[in-house]
Coordinates of C-alpha atoms in Angstrom, one line a residue:
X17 CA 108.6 -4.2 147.1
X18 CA 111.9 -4.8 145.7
X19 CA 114.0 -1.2 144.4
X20 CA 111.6 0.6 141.9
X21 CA 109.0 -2.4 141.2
X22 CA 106.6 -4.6 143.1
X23 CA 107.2 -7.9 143.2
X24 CA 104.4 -10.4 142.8
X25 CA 105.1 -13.9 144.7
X26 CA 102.1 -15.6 142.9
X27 CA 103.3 -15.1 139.4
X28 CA 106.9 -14.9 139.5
X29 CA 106.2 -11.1 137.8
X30 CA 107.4 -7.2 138.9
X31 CA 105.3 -4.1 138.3
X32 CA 107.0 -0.8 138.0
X33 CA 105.8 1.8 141.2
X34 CA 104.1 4.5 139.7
X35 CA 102.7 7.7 141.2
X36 CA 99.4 7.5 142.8
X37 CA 99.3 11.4 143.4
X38 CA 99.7 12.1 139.4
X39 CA 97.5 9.2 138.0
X40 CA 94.9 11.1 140.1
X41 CA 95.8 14.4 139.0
X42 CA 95.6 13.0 134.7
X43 CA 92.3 11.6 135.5
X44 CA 91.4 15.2 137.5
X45 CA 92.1 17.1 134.5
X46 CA 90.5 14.9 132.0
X47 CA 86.7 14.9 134.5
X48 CA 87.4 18.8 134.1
X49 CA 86.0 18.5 130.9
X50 CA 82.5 17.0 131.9
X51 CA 82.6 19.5 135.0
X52 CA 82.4 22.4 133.4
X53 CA 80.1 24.7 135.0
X54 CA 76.6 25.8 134.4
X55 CA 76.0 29.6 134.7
X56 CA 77.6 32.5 134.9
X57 CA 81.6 31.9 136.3
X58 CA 85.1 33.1 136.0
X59 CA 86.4 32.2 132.7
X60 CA 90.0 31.4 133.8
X61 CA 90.6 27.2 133.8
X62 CA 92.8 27.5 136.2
X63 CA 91.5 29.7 138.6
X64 CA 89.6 28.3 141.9
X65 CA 86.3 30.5 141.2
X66 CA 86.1 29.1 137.8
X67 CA 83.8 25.9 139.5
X68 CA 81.9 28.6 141.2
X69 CA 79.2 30.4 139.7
X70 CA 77.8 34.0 140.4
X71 CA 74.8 32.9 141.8
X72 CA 75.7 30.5 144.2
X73 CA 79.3 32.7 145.5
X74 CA 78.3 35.9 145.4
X75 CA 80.9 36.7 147.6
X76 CA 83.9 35.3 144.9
X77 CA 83.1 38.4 142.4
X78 CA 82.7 42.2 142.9
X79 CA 80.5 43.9 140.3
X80 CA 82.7 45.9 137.5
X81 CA 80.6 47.9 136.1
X82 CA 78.6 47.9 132.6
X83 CA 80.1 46.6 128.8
X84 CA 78.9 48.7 125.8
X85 CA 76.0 46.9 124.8
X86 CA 74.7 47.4 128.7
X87 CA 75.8 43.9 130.1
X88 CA 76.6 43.7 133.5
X89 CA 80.8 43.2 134.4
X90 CA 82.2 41.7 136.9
X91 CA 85.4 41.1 138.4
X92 CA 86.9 37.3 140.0
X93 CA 88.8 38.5 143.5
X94 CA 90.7 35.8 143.2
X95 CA 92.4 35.9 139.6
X96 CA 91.0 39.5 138.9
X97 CA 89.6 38.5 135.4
X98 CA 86.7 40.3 134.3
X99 CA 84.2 39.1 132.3
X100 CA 80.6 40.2 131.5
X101 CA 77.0 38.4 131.1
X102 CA 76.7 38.7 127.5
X103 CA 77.0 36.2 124.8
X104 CA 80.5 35.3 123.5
X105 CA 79.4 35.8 120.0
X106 CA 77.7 38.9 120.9
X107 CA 80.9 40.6 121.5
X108 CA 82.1 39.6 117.8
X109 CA 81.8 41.8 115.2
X110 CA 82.2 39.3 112.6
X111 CA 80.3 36.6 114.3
X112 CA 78.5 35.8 110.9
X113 CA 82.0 34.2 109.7
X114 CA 82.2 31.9 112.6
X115 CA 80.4 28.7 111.3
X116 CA 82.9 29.7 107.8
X117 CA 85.7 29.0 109.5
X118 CA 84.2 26.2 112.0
X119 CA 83.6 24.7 108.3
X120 CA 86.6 25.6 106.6
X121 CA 88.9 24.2 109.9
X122 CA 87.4 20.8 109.0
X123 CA 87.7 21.3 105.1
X124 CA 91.6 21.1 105.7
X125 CA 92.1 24.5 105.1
X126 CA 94.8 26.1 105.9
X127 CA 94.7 29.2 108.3
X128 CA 96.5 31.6 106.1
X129 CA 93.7 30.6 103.4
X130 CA 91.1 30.8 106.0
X131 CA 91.9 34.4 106.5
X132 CA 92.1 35.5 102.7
X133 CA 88.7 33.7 101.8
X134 CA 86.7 35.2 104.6
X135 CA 88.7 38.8 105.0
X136 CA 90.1 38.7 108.7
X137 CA 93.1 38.8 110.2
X138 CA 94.9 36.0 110.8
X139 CA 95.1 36.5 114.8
X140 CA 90.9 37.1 114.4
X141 CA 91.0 34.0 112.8
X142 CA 93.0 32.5 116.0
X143 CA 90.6 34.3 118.1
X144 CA 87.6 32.6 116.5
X145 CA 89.2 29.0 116.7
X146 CA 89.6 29.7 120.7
X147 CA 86.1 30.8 120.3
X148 CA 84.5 27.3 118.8
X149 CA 87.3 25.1 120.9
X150 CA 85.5 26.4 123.8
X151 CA 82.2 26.1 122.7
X152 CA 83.0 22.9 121.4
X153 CA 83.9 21.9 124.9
X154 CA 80.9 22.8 126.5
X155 CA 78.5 21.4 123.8
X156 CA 80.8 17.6 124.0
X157 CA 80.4 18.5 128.2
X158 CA 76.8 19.1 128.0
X159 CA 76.7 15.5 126.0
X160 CA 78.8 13.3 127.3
X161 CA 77.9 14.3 130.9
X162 CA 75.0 11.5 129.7
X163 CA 76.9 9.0 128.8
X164 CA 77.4 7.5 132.4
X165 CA 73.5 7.1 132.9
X166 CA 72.9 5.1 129.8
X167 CA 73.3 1.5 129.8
X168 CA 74.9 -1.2 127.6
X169 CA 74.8 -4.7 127.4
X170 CA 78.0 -4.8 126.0
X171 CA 80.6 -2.3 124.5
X172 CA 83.8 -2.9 122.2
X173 CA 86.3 -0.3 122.6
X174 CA 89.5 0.1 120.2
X175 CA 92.4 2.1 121.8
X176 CA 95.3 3.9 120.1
X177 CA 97.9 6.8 120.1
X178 CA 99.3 9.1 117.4
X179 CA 102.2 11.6 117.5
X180 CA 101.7 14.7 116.3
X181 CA 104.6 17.5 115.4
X182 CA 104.4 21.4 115.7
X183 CA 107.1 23.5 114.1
X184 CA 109.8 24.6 116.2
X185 CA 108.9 28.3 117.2
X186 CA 112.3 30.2 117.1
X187 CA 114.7 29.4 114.6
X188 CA 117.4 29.9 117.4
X189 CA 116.2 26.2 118.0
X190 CA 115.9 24.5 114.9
X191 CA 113.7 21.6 116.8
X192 CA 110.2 20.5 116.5
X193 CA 108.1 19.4 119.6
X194 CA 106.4 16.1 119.2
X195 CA 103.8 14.6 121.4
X196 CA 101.2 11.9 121.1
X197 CA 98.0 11.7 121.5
X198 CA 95.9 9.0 122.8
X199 CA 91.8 8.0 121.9
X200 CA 88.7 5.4 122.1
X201 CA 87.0 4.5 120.0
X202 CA 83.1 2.7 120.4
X203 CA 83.9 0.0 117.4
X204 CA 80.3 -0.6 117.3
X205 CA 79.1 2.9 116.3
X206 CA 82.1 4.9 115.7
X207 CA 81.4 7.5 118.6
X208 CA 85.4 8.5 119.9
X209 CA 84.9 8.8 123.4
X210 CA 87.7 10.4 124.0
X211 CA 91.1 12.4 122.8
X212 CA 93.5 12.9 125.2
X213 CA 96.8 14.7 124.2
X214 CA 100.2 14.4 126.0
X215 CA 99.8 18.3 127.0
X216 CA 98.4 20.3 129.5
X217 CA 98.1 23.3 129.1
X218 CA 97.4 24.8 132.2
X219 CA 101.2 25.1 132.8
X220 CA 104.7 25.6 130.9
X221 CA 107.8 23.5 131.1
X222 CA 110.0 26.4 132.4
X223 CA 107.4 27.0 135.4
X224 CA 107.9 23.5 136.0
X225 CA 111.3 22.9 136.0
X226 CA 111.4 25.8 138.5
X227 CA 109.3 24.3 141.2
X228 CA 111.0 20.8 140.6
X229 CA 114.0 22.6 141.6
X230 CA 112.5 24.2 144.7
X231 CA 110.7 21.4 146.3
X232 CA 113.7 18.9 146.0
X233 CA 112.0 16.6 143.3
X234 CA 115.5 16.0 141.3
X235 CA 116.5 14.0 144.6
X236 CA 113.5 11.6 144.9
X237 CA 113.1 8.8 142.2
X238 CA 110.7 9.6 139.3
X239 CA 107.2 8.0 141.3
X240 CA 108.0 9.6 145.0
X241 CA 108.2 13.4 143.0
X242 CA 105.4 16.0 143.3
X243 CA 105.2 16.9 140.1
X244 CA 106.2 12.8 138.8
X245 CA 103.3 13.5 135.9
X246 CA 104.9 16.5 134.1
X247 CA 108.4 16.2 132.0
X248 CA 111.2 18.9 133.2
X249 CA 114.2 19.5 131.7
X250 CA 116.3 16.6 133.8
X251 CA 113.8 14.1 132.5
X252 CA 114.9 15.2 128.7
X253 CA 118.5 14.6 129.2
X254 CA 117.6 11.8 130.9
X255 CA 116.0 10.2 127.9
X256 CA 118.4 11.6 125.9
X257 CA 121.0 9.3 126.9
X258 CA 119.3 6.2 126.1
X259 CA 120.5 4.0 123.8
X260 CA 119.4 3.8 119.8
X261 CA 117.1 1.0 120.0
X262 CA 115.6 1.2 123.7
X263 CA 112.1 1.0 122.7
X264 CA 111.4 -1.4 120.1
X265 CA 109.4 -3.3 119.6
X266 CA 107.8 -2.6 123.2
X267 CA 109.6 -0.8 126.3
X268 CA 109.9 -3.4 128.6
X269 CA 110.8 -1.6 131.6
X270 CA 108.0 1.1 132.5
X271 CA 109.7 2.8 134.9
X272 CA 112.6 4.1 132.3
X273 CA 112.6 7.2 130.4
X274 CA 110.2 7.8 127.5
X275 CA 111.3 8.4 124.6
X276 CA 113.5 11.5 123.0
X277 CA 115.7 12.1 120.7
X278 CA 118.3 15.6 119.9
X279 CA 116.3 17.1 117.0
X280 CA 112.5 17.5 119.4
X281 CA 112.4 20.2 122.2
X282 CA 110.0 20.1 124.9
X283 CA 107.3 22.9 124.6
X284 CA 107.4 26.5 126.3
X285 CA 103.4 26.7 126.0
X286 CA 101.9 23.8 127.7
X287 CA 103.6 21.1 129.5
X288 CA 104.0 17.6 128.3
X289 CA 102.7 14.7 130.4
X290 CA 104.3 11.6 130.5
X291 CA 102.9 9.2 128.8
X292 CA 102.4 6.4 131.6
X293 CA 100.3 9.0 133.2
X294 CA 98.5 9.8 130.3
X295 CA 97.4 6.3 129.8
X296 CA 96.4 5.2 133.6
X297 CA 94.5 8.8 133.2
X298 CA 92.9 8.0 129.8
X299 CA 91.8 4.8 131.0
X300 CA 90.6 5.9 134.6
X301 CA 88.4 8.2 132.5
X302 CA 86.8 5.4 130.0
X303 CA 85.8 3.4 133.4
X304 CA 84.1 6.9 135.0
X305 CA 82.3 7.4 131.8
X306 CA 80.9 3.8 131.0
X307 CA 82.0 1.5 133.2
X308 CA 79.8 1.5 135.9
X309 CA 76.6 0.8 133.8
X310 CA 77.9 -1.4 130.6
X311 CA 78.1 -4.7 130.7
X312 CA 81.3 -7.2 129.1
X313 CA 83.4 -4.7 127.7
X314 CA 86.4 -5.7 124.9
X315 CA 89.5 -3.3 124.8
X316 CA 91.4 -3.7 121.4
X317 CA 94.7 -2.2 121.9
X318 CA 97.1 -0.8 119.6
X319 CA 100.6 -2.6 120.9
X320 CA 102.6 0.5 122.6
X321 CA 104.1 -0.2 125.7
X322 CA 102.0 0.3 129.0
X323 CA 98.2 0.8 127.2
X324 CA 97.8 -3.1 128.4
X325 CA 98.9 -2.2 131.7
X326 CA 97.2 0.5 131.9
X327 CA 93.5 -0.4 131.0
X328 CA 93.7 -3.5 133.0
X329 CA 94.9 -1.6 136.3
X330 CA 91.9 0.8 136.2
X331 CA 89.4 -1.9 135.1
X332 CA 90.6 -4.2 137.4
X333 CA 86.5 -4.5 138.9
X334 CA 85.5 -5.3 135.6
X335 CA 88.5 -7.9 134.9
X336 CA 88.0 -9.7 138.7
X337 CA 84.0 -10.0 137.6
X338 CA 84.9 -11.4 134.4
X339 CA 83.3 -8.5 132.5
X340 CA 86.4 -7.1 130.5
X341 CA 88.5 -8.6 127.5
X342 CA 91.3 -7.4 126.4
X343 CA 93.6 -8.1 123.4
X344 CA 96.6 -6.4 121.5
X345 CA 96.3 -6.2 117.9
X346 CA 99.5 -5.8 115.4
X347 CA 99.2 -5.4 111.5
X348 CA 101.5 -4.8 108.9
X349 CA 101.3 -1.0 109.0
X350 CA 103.4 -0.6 106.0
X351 CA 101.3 -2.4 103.2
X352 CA 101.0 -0.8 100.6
X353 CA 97.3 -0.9 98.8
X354 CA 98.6 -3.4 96.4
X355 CA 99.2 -5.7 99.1
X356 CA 96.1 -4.6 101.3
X357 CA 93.9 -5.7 98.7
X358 CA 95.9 -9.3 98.0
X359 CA 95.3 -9.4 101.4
X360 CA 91.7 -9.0 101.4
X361 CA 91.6 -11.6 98.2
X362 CA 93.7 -14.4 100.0
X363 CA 90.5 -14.1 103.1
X364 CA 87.8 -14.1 100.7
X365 CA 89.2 -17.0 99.2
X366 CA 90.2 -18.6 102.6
X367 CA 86.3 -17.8 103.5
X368 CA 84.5 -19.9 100.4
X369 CA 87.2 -22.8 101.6
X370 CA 85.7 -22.5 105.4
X371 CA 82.3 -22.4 103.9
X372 CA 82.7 -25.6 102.0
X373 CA 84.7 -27.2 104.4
X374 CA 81.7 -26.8 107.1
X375 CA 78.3 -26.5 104.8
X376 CA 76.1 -27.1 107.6
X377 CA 77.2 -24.0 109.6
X378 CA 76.3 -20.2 109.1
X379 CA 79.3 -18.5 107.3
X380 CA 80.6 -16.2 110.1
X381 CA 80.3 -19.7 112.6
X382 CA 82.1 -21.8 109.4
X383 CA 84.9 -18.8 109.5
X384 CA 85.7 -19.3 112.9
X385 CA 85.5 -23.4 113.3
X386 CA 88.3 -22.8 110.3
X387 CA 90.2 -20.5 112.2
X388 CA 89.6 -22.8 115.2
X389 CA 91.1 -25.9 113.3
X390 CA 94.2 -24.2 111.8
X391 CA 95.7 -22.6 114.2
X392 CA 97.0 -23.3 118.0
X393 CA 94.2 -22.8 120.0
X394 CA 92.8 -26.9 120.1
X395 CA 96.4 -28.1 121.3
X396 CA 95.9 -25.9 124.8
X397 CA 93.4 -26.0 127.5
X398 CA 92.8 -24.3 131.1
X399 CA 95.2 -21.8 132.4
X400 CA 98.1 -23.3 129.8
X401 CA 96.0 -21.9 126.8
X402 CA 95.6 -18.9 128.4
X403 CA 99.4 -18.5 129.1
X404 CA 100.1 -19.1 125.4
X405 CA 97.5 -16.8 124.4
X406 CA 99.4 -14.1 126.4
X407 CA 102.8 -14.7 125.6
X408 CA 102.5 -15.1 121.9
X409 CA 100.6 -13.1 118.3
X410 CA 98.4 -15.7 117.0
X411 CA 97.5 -14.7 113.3
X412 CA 94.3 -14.3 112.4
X413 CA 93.4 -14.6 108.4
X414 CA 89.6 -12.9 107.8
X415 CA 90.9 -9.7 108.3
X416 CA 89.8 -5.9 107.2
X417 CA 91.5 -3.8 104.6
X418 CA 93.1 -2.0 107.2
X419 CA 94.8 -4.8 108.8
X420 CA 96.5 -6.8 106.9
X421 CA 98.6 -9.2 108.4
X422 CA 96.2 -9.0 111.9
X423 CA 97.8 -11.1 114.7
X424 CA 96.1 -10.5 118.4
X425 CA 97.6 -11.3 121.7
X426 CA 94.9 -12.2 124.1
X427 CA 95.3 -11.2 127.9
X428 CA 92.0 -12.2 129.3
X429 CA 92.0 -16.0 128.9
X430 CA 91.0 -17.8 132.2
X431 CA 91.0 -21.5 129.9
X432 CA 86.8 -21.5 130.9
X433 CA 85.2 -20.6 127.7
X434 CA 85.3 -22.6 124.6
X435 CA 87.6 -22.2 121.8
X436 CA 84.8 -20.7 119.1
X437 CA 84.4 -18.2 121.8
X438 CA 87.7 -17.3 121.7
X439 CA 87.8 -17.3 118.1
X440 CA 84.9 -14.9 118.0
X441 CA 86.6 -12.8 119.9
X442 CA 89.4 -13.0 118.0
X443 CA 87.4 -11.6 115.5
X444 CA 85.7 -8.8 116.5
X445 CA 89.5 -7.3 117.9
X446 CA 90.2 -4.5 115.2
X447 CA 91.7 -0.9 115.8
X448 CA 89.3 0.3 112.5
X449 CA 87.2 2.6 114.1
X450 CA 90.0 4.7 116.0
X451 CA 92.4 4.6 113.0
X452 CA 89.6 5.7 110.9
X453 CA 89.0 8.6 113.1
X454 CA 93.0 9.7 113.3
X455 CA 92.7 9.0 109.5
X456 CA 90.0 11.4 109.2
X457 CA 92.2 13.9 111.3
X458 CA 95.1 13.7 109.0
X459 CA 93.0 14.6 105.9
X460 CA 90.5 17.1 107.3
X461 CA 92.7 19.5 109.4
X462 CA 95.6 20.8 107.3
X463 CA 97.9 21.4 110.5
X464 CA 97.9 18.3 111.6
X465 CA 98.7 16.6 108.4
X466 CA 101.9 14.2 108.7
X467 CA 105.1 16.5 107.7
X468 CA 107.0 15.6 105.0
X469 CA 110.7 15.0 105.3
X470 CA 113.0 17.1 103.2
X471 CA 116.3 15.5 102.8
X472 CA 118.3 19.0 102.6
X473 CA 117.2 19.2 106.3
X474 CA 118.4 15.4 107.1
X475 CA 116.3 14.7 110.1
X476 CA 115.0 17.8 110.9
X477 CA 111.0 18.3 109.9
X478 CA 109.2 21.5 109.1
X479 CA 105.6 21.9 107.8
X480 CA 104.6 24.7 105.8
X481 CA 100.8 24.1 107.0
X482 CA 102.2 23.0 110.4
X483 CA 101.3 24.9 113.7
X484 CA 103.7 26.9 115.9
X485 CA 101.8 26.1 119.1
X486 CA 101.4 23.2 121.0
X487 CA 98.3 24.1 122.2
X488 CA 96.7 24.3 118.4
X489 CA 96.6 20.7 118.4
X490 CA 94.3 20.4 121.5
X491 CA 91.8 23.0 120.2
X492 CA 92.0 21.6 116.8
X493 CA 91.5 17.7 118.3
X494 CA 88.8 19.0 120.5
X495 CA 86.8 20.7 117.8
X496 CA 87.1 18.0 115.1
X497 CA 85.9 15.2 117.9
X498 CA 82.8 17.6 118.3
X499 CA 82.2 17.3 114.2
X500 CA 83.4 13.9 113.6
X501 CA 80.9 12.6 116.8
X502 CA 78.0 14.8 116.1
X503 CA 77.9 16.8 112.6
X504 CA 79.6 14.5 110.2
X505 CA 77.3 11.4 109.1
X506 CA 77.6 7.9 107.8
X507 CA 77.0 5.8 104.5
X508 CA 73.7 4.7 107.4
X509 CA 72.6 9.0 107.2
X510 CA 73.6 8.6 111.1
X511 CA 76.5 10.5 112.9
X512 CA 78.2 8.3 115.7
X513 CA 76.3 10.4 118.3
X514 CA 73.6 8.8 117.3
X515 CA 74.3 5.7 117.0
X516 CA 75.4 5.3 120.8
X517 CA 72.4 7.4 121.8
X518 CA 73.4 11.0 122.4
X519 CA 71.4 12.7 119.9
X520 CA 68.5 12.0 117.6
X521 CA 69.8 13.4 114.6
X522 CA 72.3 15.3 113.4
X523 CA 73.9 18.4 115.3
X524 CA 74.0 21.8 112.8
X525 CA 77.3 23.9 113.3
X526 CA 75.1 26.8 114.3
X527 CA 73.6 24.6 117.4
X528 CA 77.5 24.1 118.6
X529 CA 78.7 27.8 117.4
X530 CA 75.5 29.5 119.9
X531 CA 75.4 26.7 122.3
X532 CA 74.5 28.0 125.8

């Protein structure tokens, strides 16, 4: 261990030190999610009873007595919330207009509209979007607490992050809050396995920077802290004087600060995570979900710094079995549909040449022998191709109208398997399926839409549609995963829920509004 990295003697390489203690706490709070509880239990996340249900700890709740409609209330001694045995819904008086807005939320309307069309007020309206965010989350619990029992041969998995922005809350501090937010995607039926933002929150940044202060955190380096997974205030101004330019294309060095810049503000609700963390946590989760019963698995990665890192160090079983491939896909992101489409002409064109060139093949195997003989991959073999395959983009020309311009750098390489294989797998590396779903985000939810920049305001961004709290984006995420997974279907009639083998037909917004 040399300073703040380890080095490795075999292959000349260092490794930043990261926190052991907060990549277990990210993947804690993302397992959460399939743990919630069955019964009757204290509705508070963050409360120790909340795991513990009435009829197994008895002792954890003291009868409170009766609500109107004659349900039985009781109290949690250790957080004293009170809750009762009735249905949510039940305790709605409007609980006929909850599947309006559950459908209007994913219509991309906004909420000011959403409260004119269906008559409530707009903090009802709030209070019905908590409502379906936590149904939502025990119906995707109830669902996905399968997945680890089924079985697949294989699995391709595309990975990627998007930043979202919520309006800045006072105008005493004209900033916005930005964080990202990272998913999977299943390429082969479109089911997201998961959406992680860059928030928790279960705590707030002030709360934070308070117990940083107390314990003596600011004197330890970033990975010996307690609390090395959340951002305090030190960390901001820490970023904040990094140089223009630190982080492109890639930040090299992953134990420096993320990045920030003076117009965004961390957020008073919630606490940001950093984003190392994030990723080690999102990937932990992935291998707890399917790992343990798929088969090969192919990560296609989007090319922000750490995801690589990340995904091999918590499928490292997987990578020493030679089970897992991984490869980091960059497109021209900037086309514009003029050039997407001359981009799809030039490979359809580039595909009848292949075809005539090798006649006796089938077209997909004629593609990649063409792909094969015009590029690098003949003039390597053994561990030297699989060098050159990490260290450089190799383009690859039969591409998708979404990537134009794909080039993948391949990781996995051991120089054993033959060059169509790797050209297969060149191939079948795409980020479509997770783009579509953050596509789908941007249209269908009208707070999350991508804030225009207004040049009176130089650098500054504010969304009329935009949210003012952090934690809007979660529930929002949360509850258009549950549609986009289970309600929504396909040109095939089939909803990716389906597909993977969760459900055997499509799930109606009243089975997730009165889920049990």
């Amino acid at each position: 261990m040399t300073g703040d990295s380890l080095y490795c003697i075999s292959c000349d390489t260092h490794s930043a030190v990261k926190s052991n203690r907060a990549v277990s706490e990210e993947l804690d709070r993302h397992l959460e999610l399939l743990a919630t509880p069955g019964g009757l239990h204290c509705p508070q996340v963050t409360c120790t009873n909340y795991f513990k249900p009435i009829d197994s700890h008895p002792e954890s709740y003291s009868p409170h007595g009766r609500t109107a409609r004659g349900d039985k209330r009781y109290k949690c001694k250790c957080c004293s919330k009170t809750f009762s045995s009735g249905q949510p819904h039940q305790r709605q008086k409007t609980s006929h207009e909850n599947k309006s807005v559950f459908q209007m939320l994913v219509g991309k309307v906004c909420i000011s509209k959403i409260a004119q069309i269906t008559g409530l007020a707009p903090k009802t309206v709030y209070d019905k979007i908590d409502f379906l965010h936590a149904q939502c989350t025990k119906f995707l619990a109830d669902r996905e607490r399968r997945l680890p029992e089924l079985e697949f041969d294989s699995m391709r998995i595309a990975t990627d992050m998007q930043d979202y922005m919520v309006n800045w809350p006072t105008k005493k501090l004209r900033k916005t809050i930005q964080f990202r937010a990272l998913a999977s995607s299943c390429l082969d039926t479109g089911y997201v396995l998961a959406c992680h933002p860059q928030l928790d929150p279960r705590f707030n940044t002030n709360d934070i920077q308070a117990a940083v202060e107390a314990c003596g955190d600011l004197d330890l380096k970033p990975a010996m802290r307690e609390y090395a997974r959340l951002w305090n205030y030190e960390d901001y101004a820490t970023a904040l004087q990094m140089e223009p330019g630190t982080f492109a294309p890639v930040r090299e060095d992953q134990d420096a600060a993320e990045d920030m810049t003076t117009d965004r503000q961390l957020p008073n609700q919630g606490a940001m995570v950093h984003i190392d963390y994030l990723m080690f946590g999102h990937f932990l989760y992935l291998h707890a979900l399917i790992g343990r019963r798929s088969g090969h698995v192919h990560f296609s990665l989007d090319a922000d710094p750490g995801l690589a890192n990340a995904c091999l160090a918590a499928w490292k079983d997987k990578f020493l079995n030679g089970q897992l491939d991984v490869a980091i896909l960059t497109c021209d992101k900037g086309a514009t549909i003029d050039q997407k489409n001359a981009a799809v002409a030039e490979a359809a064109k580039l595909k009848i040449k292949a075809e005539e060139k090798f006649p006796y093949l089938h077209p997909f195997q004629a593609w990649l022998a063409y792909f094969v003989d015009n590029s690098v991959l003949p003039y390597f073999h053994g561990r030297r191709r699989g060098e050159e395959l990490r260290s450089r983009e190799i383009p690859y020309p039969f591409i998708k109208k979404s990537e134009p311009g794909k080039k993948v750098r391949f990781l996995t390489d051991d120089g054993q398997r033959s060059t169509m294989e790797i050209a297969r797998l060149f191939h079948h590396t795409s980020l479509h399926q997770v783009d579509r779903f953050f596509m789908q985000v941007r249209r269908s939810i009208a707070g999350l839409e991508r804030a225009p920049q207004y040049p009176r305001r130089a650098s500054r961004k504010w969304y009329l549609y935009g949210f003012y709290s952090p934690e809007m984006v979660e529930k929002c995420l949360t509850i258009y995963r549950t549609y986009f997974n289970y309600i929504a279907k396909g040109e095939d009639r089939m909803t990716p829920a389906m597909r993977i083998g969760l459900d055997k037909g499509p799930v109606r917004f009243e089975e997730i509004i009165y889920f049990e």
